[in-house]
Every structure is written in structure tokens, then in C-alpha cells.
């Protein structure tokens, strides 16, 4: 298998296991699939979630680690995901969720396993486009919590992808990021208070 999944921080995994073991957390989750799951639910495939904060005109990217995502498997399929986030006290469970990105992530990971090159899988969120990609990082020994997309890394847009961008089609970072620079809406400038 050419995917080298980076190890999640132990406190992040513990927080998800604690939430899965809490009937209140599972019952209050907005994930019917998780609430109705038969059998044990286990967190698998921890992926660091990076957020693309800025894309320069040259296609360079500034990213930051936003959390770790675990697919929650029940039986032979993922029924939900659990998100963790870094707080001042360390890693903490954030929430459970479900939706199209769960099956799309599984599909993209299966697709990546058939590639010849070895990769470290990560998730890269592009909030300006409401877009999530599987980021296949070429340095398998890198710390999954750090780094920026290298020009030769692959980005696989997950479904649903923004209009005009094909889901599950791998793109080199050097090809996709420059294209995204024209599509990302810049953040609005802060309102300045008017003198009275």
C-alpha cells in the first residue's frame, strides 16, 4: 500500500474514543447513521486537516493545521467522521458529522492506494471555494501536522467539488493552485468605524 498514514496525536484519538463511548455525545450528534449503527464503531484513518488560508498569484500556498479527522467505521463501511481540534489545553473532540465527504474520502483513498508513488494522505480545505481535497504529500516521513503543499504533491478534489472542477481527478499542486487563485473570493476588508 503506497499510503503512509501519519500517526494522530494520542490525545486526539483518546478524545474521539471517549466521545464514541459516551451515549450522550453519540445521541446528540447530528449523524443518524452513527446513532443507528449496529455493532461497535471504531475510529480509523486519522487524517490531518489543513486549511488553505492564502494562495498567491504564483500558486504558492499558506496553510495551517486545523485539526484531525477520523473516519468512524461500523462493520465494513464508514458511517460518520469525528473531528478534533487543538485547544489551549491540548487536543479535544469537536464533533461528529456525516455527508458526502465521508464516502468521497474513502473513494479517493482507495484510488490513491493504486498509484505507483508512495504518499502521505492529508486533507486540505479551501474555504473560499467550499472545497475539500485529499492532499497526497510526497514526503512520507514528514510530520503530518506541518508543511505546505509542494509543487509535485497531488490534490484530489472530493465530491461535491465546485463547478468546473472534476471530483476525484488528481491534479499536481503546481497545476491546480494557480487555477484556484482566479476563483477564490478574497475575504472582505474589515469595516472601518466612521468618526462621529
Coordinates of C-alpha atoms in Angstrom, one line a residue:
X1 CA 0.0 0.0 0.0
X2 CA 1.7 3.3 -1.1
X3 CA -0.2 5.4 1.5
X4 CA 1.7 6.2 4.7
X5 CA -1.0 7.5 7.1
X6 CA 0.7 9.8 9.7
X7 CA 0.0 9.0 13.3
X8 CA -2.5 11.2 15.0
X9 CA -1.7 12.8 18.3
X10 CA -2.6 10.3 21.1
X11 CA -4.8 12.9 22.9
X12 CA -6.8 13.4 19.7
X13 CA -7.5 9.7 19.4
X14 CA -8.4 9.4 23.1
X15 CA -10.9 12.3 22.8
X16 CA -12.7 10.5 19.9
X17 CA -12.7 7.2 21.7
X18 CA -14.2 9.0 24.8
X19 CA -16.9 10.6 22.6
X20 CA -17.7 7.3 21.0
X21 CA -18.1 5.7 24.4
X22 CA -20.4 8.5 25.6
X23 CA -24.1 7.7 24.9
X24 CA -24.9 11.4 25.3
X25 CA -22.3 12.5 22.7
X26 CA -23.4 9.9 20.2
X27 CA -27.2 10.5 20.8
X28 CA -26.8 14.3 20.5
X29 CA -24.7 14.0 17.3
X30 CA -26.4 15.1 14.1
X31 CA -25.4 11.8 12.5
X32 CA -28.3 9.4 12.1
X33 CA -26.0 6.8 10.7
X34 CA -23.9 6.8 13.8
X35 CA -26.8 6.8 16.2
X36 CA -28.4 3.9 14.3
X37 CA -25.2 1.9 13.7
X38 CA -25.3 -1.8 14.7
X39 CA -22.1 -3.0 16.4
X40 CA -19.0 -1.3 17.6
X41 CA -17.9 2.0 16.0
X42 CA -14.2 2.4 15.6
X43 CA -12.1 5.5 14.6
X44 CA -9.8 4.8 11.6
X45 CA -7.6 6.6 9.1
X46 CA -6.7 9.7 11.0
X47 CA -6.0 12.5 8.6
X48 CA -4.6 15.9 9.4
X49 CA -6.9 18.7 8.2
X50 CA -5.1 21.7 6.8
X51 CA -6.8 24.9 5.8
X52 CA -5.6 26.9 2.8
X53 CA -5.5 30.4 4.1
X54 CA -3.9 32.1 1.1
X55 CA -3.0 31.4 -2.5
X56 CA -0.5 33.8 -4.1
X57 CA -0.7 34.7 -7.8
X58 CA 2.2 32.3 -8.4
X59 CA 0.2 29.5 -6.9
X60 CA 2.1 29.2 -3.6
X61 CA 0.0 28.3 -0.6
X62 CA -0.1 29.2 3.0
X63 CA -1.7 26.5 5.1
X64 CA -2.3 25.8 8.8
X65 CA -3.3 22.7 10.7
X66 CA -7.0 23.0 11.8
X67 CA -7.5 19.5 13.3
X68 CA -7.5 15.8 12.8
X69 CA -10.4 13.9 11.2
X70 CA -11.1 10.2 11.9
X71 CA -13.4 8.1 9.7
X72 CA -15.8 6.2 12.0
X73 CA -16.2 2.6 10.8
X74 CA -19.0 0.3 11.7
X75 CA -18.8 -3.0 10.0
X76 CA -17.5 -2.8 6.5
X77 CA -18.1 0.9 5.9
X78 CA -17.5 4.4 7.3
X79 CA -20.8 5.8 8.7
X80 CA -19.5 9.1 10.0
X81 CA -16.4 11.1 10.8
X82 CA -15.1 12.7 14.0
X83 CA -13.3 16.0 14.1
X84 CA -10.8 17.1 16.7
X85 CA -9.3 20.5 17.3
X86 CA -6.4 22.0 19.2
X87 CA -7.4 24.0 22.2
X88 CA -5.2 25.8 24.8
X89 CA -5.5 22.6 26.9
X90 CA -4.5 20.3 24.0
X91 CA -6.4 18.1 21.5
X92 CA -10.1 17.9 22.1
X93 CA -13.1 16.2 20.4
X94 CA -15.0 18.8 18.3
X95 CA -18.0 17.0 16.6
X96 CA -19.3 14.0 14.7
X97 CA -20.7 14.5 11.2
X98 CA -21.7 12.6 8.1
X99 CA -22.4 13.5 4.5
X100 CA -20.9 13.1 1.0
X101 CA -17.3 13.8 2.0
X102 CA -17.2 10.6 4.0
X103 CA -17.8 8.3 1.0
X104 CA -15.8 10.6 -1.2
X105 CA -12.8 10.5 1.1
X106 CA -12.9 6.7 1.2
X107 CA -13.1 6.6 -2.6
X108 CA -10.2 9.0 -3.0
X109 CA -8.1 7.0 -0.6
X110 CA -8.8 3.7 -2.4
X111 CA -7.9 5.5 -5.7
X112 CA -4.6 6.7 -4.1
X113 CA -3.7 3.2 -3.0
X114 CA -3.5 2.1 -6.6
X115 CA -0.9 4.8 -7.5
X116 CA 2.7 3.8 -8.0
X117 CA 4.3 6.5 -5.9
X118 CA 4.1 6.5 -2.1
X119 CA 2.2 9.4 -0.5
X120 CA 1.2 10.7 2.9
X121 CA -2.5 11.4 2.9
X122 CA -3.9 14.6 4.4
X123 CA -7.0 16.7 3.9
X124 CA -6.8 20.3 2.5
X125 CA -9.8 22.6 2.9
X126 CA -10.2 25.6 0.6
X127 CA -12.9 27.6 2.5
X128 CA -13.1 30.3 -0.2
X129 CA -14.4 27.7 -2.6
X130 CA -16.2 25.4 -0.2
X131 CA -13.8 22.8 -1.4
X132 CA -12.2 19.8 0.3
X133 CA -9.3 17.8 -1.3
X134 CA -7.3 14.8 -0.4
X135 CA -3.8 16.1 -0.3
X136 CA -1.2 13.5 -1.3
X137 CA 2.1 14.7 0.1
X138 CA 5.2 13.2 -1.5
X139 CA 7.3 13.2 1.7
X140 CA 6.0 10.2 3.6
X141 CA 8.3 10.8 6.5
X142 CA 7.1 14.4 7.1
X143 CA 5.2 15.4 10.2
X144 CA 1.6 15.3 9.1
X145 CA 0.8 18.4 11.2
X146 CA 3.2 20.7 9.3
X147 CA 4.4 21.7 5.9
X148 CA 2.9 23.3 2.8
X149 CA 1.8 21.7 -0.4
X150 CA 4.8 21.0 -2.6
X151 CA 4.5 21.7 -6.4
X152 CA 4.7 17.9 -7.1
X153 CA 2.2 16.9 -4.4
X154 CA -1.3 15.8 -5.7
X155 CA -4.6 17.3 -4.8
X156 CA -7.7 15.2 -5.4
X157 CA -10.9 17.3 -5.1
X158 CA -13.6 15.5 -3.1
X159 CA -17.2 15.4 -4.2
X160 CA -19.1 17.6 -4.2
X161 CA -16.4 19.7 -5.9
X162 CA -17.0 23.3 -7.0
X163 CA -18.4 23.8 -10.5
X164 CA -15.8 23.4 -13.2
X165 CA -13.5 21.2 -11.0
X166 CA -13.8 17.5 -11.6
X167 CA -14.1 15.5 -8.4
X168 CA -11.7 12.5 -7.9
X169 CA -9.3 13.7 -10.7
X170 CA -5.8 14.1 -9.3
X171 CA -4.0 17.4 -10.0
X172 CA -0.4 18.4 -9.3
X173 CA -0.4 21.3 -6.8
X174 CA 1.5 23.3 -9.4
X175 CA -1.4 22.9 -11.8
X176 CA -4.4 23.3 -9.5
X177 CA -3.4 26.1 -7.2
X178 CA -2.8 28.7 -9.9
X179 CA -6.2 27.9 -11.3
X180 CA -7.8 28.4 -7.9
X181 CA -6.2 31.8 -7.5
X182 CA -8.7 33.2 -10.0
X183 CA -11.7 31.5 -8.3
X184 CA -11.1 32.2 -4.6
X185 CA -13.1 35.2 -3.4
X186 CA -10.9 37.4 -1.3
X187 CA -12.0 37.9 2.2
X188 CA -13.9 41.2 2.7
X189 CA -11.9 44.1 4.1
X190 CA -12.8 44.9 7.7
X191 CA -15.3 47.8 8.1
X192 CA -13.6 50.9 9.5
X193 CA -15.6 52.8 12.0
X194 CA -16.7 56.2 10.9
X195 CA -15.9 59.2 13.0
X196 CA -18.9 60.7 14.8

